[in-house]
Coordinates of C-alpha atoms in Angstrom, one line a residue:
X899 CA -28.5 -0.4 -22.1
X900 CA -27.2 2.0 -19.5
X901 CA -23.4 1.8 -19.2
X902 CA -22.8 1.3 -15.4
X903 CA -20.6 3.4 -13.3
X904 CA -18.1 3.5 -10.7
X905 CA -16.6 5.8 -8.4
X906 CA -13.2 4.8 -6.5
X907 CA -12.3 6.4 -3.2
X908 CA -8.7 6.3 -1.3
X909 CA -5.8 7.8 -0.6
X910 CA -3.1 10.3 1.3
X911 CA -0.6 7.2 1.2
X912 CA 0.2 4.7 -2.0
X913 CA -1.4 1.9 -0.1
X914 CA -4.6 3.4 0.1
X915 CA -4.2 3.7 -3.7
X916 CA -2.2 0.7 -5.3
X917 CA -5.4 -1.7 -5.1
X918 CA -7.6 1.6 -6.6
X919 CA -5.1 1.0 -9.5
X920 CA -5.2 -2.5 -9.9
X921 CA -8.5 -2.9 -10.5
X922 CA -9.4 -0.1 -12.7
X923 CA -8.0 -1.9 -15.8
X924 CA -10.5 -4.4 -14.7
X925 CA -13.2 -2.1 -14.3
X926 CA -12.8 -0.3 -17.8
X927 CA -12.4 -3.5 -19.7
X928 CA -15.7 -4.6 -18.0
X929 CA -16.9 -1.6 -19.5
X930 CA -17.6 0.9 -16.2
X931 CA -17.9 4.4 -16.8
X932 CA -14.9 4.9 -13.8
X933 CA -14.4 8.2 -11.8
X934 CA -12.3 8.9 -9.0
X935 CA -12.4 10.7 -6.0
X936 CA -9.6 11.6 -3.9
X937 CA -7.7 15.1 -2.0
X938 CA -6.8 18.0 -3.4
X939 CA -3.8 17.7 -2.4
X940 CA -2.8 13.9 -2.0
X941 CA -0.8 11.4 -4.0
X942 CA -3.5 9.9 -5.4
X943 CA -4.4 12.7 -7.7
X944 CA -1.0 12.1 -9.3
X945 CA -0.8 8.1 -9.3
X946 CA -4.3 8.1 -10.9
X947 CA -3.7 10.7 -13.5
X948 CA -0.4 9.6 -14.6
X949 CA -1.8 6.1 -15.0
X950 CA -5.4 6.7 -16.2
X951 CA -5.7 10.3 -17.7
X952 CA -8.9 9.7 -19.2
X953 CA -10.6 8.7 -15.7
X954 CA -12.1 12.0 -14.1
X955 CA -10.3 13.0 -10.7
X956 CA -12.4 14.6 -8.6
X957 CA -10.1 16.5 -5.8
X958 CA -12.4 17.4 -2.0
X959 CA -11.2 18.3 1.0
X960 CA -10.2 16.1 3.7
X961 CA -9.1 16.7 7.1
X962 CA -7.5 14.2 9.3
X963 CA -8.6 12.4 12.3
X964 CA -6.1 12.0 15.2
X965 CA -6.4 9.8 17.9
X966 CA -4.0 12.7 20.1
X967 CA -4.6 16.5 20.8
X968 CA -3.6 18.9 18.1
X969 CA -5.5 22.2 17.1
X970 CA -6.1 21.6 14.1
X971 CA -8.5 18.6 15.4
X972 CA -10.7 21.7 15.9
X973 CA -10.5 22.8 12.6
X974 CA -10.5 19.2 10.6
X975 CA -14.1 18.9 11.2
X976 CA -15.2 21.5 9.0
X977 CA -12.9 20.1 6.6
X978 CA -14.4 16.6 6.6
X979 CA -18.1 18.0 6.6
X980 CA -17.3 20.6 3.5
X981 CA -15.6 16.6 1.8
X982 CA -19.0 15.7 2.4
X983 CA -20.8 18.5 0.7
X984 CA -18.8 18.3 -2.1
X985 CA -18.9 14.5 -2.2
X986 CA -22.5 14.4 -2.6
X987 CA -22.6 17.2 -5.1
X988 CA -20.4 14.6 -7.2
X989 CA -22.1 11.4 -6.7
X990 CA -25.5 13.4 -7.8
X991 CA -24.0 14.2 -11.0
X992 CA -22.4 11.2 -11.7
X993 CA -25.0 8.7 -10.6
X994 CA -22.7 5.9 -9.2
X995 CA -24.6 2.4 -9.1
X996 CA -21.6 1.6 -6.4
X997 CA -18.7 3.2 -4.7
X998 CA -15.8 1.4 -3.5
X999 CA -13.2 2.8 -0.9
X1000 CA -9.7 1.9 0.0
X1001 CA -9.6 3.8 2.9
X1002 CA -7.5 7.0 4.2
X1003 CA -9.2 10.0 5.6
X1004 CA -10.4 11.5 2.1
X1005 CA -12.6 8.1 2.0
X1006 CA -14.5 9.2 5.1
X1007 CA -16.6 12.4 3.7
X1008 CA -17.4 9.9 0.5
X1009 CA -18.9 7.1 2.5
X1010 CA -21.0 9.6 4.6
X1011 CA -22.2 11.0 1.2
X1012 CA -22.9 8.2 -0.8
X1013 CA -25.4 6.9 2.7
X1014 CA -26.7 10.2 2.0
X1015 CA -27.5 9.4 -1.8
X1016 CA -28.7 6.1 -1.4
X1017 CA -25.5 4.5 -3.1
X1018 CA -24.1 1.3 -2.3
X1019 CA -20.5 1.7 -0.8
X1020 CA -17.7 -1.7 -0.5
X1021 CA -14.8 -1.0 1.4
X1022 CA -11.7 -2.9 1.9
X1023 CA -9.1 -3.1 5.0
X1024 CA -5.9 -4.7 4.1
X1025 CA -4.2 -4.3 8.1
X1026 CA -4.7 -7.0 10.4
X1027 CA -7.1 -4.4 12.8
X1028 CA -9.9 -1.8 10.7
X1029 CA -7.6 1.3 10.8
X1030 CA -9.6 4.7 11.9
X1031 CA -11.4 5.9 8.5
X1032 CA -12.7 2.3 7.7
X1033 CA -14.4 2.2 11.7
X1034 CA -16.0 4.8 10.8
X1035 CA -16.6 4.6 7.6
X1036 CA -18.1 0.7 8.7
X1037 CA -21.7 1.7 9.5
X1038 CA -22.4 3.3 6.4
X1039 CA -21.1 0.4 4.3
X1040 CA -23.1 -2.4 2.2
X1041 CA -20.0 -4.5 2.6
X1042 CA -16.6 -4.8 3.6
X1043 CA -13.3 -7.0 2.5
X1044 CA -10.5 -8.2 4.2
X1045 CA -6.6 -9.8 3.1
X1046 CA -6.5 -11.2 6.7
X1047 CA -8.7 -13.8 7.9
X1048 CA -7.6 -12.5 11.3
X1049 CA -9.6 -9.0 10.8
X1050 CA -12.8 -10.8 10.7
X1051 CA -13.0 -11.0 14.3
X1052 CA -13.2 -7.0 14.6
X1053 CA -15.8 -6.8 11.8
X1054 CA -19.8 -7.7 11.9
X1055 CA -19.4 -11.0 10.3
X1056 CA -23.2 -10.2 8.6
X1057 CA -21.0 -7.7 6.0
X1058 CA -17.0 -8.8 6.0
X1059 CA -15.5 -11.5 3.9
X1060 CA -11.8 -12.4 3.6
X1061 CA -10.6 -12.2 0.0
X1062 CA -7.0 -13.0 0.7
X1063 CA -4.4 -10.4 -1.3
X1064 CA -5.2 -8.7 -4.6
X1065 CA -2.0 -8.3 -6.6
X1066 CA -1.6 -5.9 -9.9
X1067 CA -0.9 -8.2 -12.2
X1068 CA 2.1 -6.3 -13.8
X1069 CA 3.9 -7.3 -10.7
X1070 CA 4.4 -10.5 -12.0
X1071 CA 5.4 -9.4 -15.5
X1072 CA 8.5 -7.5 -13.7
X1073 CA 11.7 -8.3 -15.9
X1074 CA 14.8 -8.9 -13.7
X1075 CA 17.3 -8.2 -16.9
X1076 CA 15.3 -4.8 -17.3
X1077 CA 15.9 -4.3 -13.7
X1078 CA 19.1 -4.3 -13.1
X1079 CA 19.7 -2.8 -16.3
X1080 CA 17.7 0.6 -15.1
X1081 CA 20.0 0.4 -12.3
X1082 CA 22.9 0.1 -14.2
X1083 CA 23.7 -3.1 -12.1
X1084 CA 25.3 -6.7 -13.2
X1085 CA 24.0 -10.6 -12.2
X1086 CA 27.2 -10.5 -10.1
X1087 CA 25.6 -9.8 -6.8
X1088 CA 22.8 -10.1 -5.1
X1089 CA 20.1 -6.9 -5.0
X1090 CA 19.4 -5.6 -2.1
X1091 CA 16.0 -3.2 -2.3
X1092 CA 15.2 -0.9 0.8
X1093 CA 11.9 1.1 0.9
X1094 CA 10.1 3.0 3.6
X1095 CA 7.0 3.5 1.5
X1096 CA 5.9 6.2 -0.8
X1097 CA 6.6 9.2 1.7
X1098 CA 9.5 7.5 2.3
X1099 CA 11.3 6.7 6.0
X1100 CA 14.0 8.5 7.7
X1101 CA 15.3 5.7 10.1
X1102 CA 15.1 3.5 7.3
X1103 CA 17.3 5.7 5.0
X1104 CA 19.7 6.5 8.0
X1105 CA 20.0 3.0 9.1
X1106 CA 21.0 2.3 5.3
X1107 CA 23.2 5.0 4.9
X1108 CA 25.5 4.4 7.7
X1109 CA 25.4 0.8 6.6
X1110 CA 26.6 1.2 3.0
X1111 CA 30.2 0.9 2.5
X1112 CA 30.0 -2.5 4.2
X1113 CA 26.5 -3.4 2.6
X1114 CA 27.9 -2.6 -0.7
X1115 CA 30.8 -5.1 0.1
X1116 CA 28.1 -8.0 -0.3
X1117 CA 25.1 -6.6 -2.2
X1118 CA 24.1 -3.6 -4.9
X1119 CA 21.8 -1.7 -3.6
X1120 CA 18.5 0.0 -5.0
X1121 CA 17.0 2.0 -2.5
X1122 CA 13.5 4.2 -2.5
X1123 CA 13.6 6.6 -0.5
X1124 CA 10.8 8.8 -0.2
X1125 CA 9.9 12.2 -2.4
X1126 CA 12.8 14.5 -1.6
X1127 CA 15.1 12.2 0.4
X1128 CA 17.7 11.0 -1.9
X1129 CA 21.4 12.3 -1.1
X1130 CA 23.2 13.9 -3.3
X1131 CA 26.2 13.3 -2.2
X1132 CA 25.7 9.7 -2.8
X1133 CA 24.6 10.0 -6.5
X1134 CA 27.3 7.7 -8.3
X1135 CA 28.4 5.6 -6.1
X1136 CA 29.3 1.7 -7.9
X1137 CA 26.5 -0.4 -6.9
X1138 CA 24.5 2.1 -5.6
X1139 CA 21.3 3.5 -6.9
X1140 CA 18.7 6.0 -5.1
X1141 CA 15.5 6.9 -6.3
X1142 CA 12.6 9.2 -4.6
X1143 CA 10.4 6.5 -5.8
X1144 CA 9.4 4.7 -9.0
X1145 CA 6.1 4.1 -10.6
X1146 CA 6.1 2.1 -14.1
X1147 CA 9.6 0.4 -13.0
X1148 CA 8.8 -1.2 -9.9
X1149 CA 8.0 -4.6 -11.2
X1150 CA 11.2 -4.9 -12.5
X1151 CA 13.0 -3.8 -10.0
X1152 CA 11.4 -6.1 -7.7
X1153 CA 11.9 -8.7 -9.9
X1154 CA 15.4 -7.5 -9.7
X1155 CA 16.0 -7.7 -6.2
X1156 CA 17.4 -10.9 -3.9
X1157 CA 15.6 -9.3 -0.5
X1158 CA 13.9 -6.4 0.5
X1159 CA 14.3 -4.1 3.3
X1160 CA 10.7 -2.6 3.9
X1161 CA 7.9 -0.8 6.3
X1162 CA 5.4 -3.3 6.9
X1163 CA 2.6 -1.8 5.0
X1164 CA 0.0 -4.6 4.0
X1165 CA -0.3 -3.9 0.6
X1166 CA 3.7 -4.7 0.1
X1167 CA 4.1 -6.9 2.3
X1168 CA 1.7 -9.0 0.2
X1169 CA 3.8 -8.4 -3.2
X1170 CA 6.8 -9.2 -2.0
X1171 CA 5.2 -12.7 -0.7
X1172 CA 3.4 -13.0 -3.8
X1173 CA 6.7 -12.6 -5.9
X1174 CA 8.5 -14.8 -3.0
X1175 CA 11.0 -12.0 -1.7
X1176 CA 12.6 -12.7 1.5
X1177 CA 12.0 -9.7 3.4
X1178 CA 13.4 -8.0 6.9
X1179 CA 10.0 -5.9 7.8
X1180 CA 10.8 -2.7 10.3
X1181 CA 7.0 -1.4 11.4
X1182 CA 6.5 2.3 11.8
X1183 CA 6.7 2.3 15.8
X1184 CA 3.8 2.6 18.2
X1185 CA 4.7 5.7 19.0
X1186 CA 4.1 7.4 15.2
X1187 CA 1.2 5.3 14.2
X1188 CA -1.7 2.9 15.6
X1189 CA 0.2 -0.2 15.6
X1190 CA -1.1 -1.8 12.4
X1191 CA 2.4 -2.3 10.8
X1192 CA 3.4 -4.3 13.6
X1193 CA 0.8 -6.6 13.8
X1194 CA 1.5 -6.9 10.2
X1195 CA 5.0 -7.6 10.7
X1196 CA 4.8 -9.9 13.3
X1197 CA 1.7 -12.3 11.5
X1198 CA 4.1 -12.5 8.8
X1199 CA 7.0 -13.6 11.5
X1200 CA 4.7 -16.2 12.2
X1201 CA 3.9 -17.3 9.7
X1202 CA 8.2 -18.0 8.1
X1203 CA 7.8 -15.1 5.7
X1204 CA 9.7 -12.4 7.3
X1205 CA 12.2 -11.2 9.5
X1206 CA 11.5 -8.2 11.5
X1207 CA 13.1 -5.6 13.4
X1208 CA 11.2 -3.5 15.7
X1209 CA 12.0 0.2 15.1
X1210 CA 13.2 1.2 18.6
X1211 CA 15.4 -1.4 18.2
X1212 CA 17.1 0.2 14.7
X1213 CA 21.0 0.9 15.6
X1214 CA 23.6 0.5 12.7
X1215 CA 24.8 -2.9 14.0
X1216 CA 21.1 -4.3 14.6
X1217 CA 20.4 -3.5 10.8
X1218 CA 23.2 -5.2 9.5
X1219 CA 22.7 -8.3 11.5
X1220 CA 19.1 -8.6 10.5
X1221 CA 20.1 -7.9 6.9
X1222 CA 22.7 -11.1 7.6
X1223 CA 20.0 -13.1 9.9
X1224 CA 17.5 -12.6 6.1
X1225 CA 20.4 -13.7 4.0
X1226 CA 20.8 -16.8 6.0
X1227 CA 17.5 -17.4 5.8
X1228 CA 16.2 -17.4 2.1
X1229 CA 16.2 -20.6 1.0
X1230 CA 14.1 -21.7 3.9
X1231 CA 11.8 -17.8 3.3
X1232 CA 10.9 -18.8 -0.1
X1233 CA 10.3 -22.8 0.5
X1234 CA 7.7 -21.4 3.1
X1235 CA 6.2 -18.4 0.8
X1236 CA 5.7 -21.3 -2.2
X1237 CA 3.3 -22.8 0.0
X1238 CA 1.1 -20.2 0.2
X1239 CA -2.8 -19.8 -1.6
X1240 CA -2.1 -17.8 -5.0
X1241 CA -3.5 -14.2 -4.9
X1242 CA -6.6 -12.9 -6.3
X1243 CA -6.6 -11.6 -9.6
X1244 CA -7.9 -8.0 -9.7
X1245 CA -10.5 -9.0 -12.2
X1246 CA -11.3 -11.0 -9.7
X1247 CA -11.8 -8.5 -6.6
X1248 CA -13.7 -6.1 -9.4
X1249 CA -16.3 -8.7 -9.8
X1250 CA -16.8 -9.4 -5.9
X1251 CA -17.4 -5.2 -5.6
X1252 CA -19.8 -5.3 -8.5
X1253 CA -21.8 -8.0 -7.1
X1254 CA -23.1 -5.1 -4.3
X1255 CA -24.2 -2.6 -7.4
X1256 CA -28.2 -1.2 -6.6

């Protein structure tokens, strides 16, 4: 019997990898011949390999698509159509019997190829609106899932489902001993954990920062902040610990942590309500994105999970009120999180994707 195979598409931010990596476990266990492709030059060549050495990376270009005026929006094109020609010239040789794409521009030239190849393609949108790549990438897909029931409404309801949250399932393995015990830290106070996502988040680290002598009065701190952001000066300090960002430790570390400080990214927004974490969200502003974060951040208002500050309105005394405002509220945070439906299991979500195989 044939050994099926399956090629994962996603990237140029974390969450357009993280669910590519929770379900590959699933995938190989299942016994999928799994490749991967993703930008020459994006993090998702080095959270694959590190994780999965044995699963062949395929790097294509990729240009971005801008919704304002830049040159290079001249230039991009080419990029995308060559990711398409070398996308093809991949799924020819490896013979996919279905594609699945977490989004992110480098997904776009591999959707258009696999139409051209006559290979199934399942893509998933984890923001509360389809973001750019998967609108485009829409038409040419068998089938497309959702975490928020509320995207439906902005999808043809022929080819969308809503899953609910996928959630790695080493998340919930996290140790909190092992934790604080990377940090260096001690049960005596509560963890504080501030992340701006895996490129990290200069307002984010700023409004920290000027916050920290008076933070580190009530909390230890373990803050991620972004490849190449950490502070040297800093380095040391009791109850204090700063890391570009973490792979392999994460699940302890949020086991580790009391509330979290984060960008309102879907993917961990999701974890933290999935390991109940009381969380102040503060969305990447209209202004440097399309908006997605804050619908994100706001749903999640809503709905008792989260407090949220909007990014214009970051000062140093509005940050440490909200931090105060979250404190005060996570008893109730958590009561409300408990309620919730339990996540899907990646096996789980690697079944649904199969079920679209030619």
């Amino acid at each position: 019997m044939k050994q099926l195979t399956i090629i994962l598409t996603g990237g140029g931010t974390a969450g357009h990898v993280s669910l590519n990596q929770a379900i590959l476990p699933s995938l190989l266990e299942l016994g999928y011949d799994v490749h991967y492709i993703g930008s020459e030059q994006g993090i998702e060549k080095e959270l694959i390999g590190e994780a999965f050495p044995k699963v062949p990376f395929y790097g294509i270009a990729s240009g971005k698509l801008r919704r304002y005026f830049s040159m290079k929006n001249f230039t991009d094109p080419f990029k995308v159509l060559a990711g398409i020609m070398q996308a093809f010239s991949i799924i020819k040789k490896v013979k996919p019997d279905v594609i699945f794409s977490k989004g992110g521009f480098v997904s776009v030239p591999v959707v258009m190829a696999a139409k051209l190849a006559g290979v199934p393609v399942v893509i998933h949108e984890s923001d509360v609106t389809p973001g750019l790549a998967n609108k485009i990438a829409l038409p040419f897909a068998s089938h497309i899932f959702t975490i928020f029931e509320e995207t439906l409404q902005h999808l043809p309801k022929e080819k969308a489902t809503c899953t609910g949250s996928i959630i790695r399932e080493e998340l919930f393995n996290g140790n909190k001993a092992k934790g604080l015990s990377f940090c260096g830290f001690t049960a005596a106070k509560p963890v504080l954990l501030v992340m701006g996502g895996s490129l990290g988040s200069v307002v984010l680290n700023d409004a920290l920062r000027q916050n920290l002598p008076e933070l580190l009065q009530t909390f230890q701190v373990i803050h991620l902040c972004g490849k190449g952001n950490k502070d040297e000066s800093l380095e040391g300090m009791p109850g204090y610990k700063q890391y570009d960002y973490v792979t392999t430790e994460l699940p302890d570390l949020l086991h580790a942590a009391d509330f979290v400080v984060s960008r309102a990214g879907s993917n961990s927004i999701f974890e933290f309500l999935a390991l109940h974490k009381p969380m102040l969200l503060i969305p990447l502003s209209a202004q440097k994105s399309r908006g997605d974060q804050i619908l994100n951040a706001n749903l999640f208002k809503k709905q008792g999970y989260a407090e949220v500050l909007q990014e214009e309105e970051l000062t140093k005394e509005s940050f440490m009120k909200s931090v105060y405002t979250l404190t005060k509220r996570k008893v109730e945070m958590i009561a409300t999180m408990e309620k919730t439906q339990k996540p899907k299991t990646p096996d789980e979500m690697a079944k649904l994707i199969l079920q679209y195989k030619k």
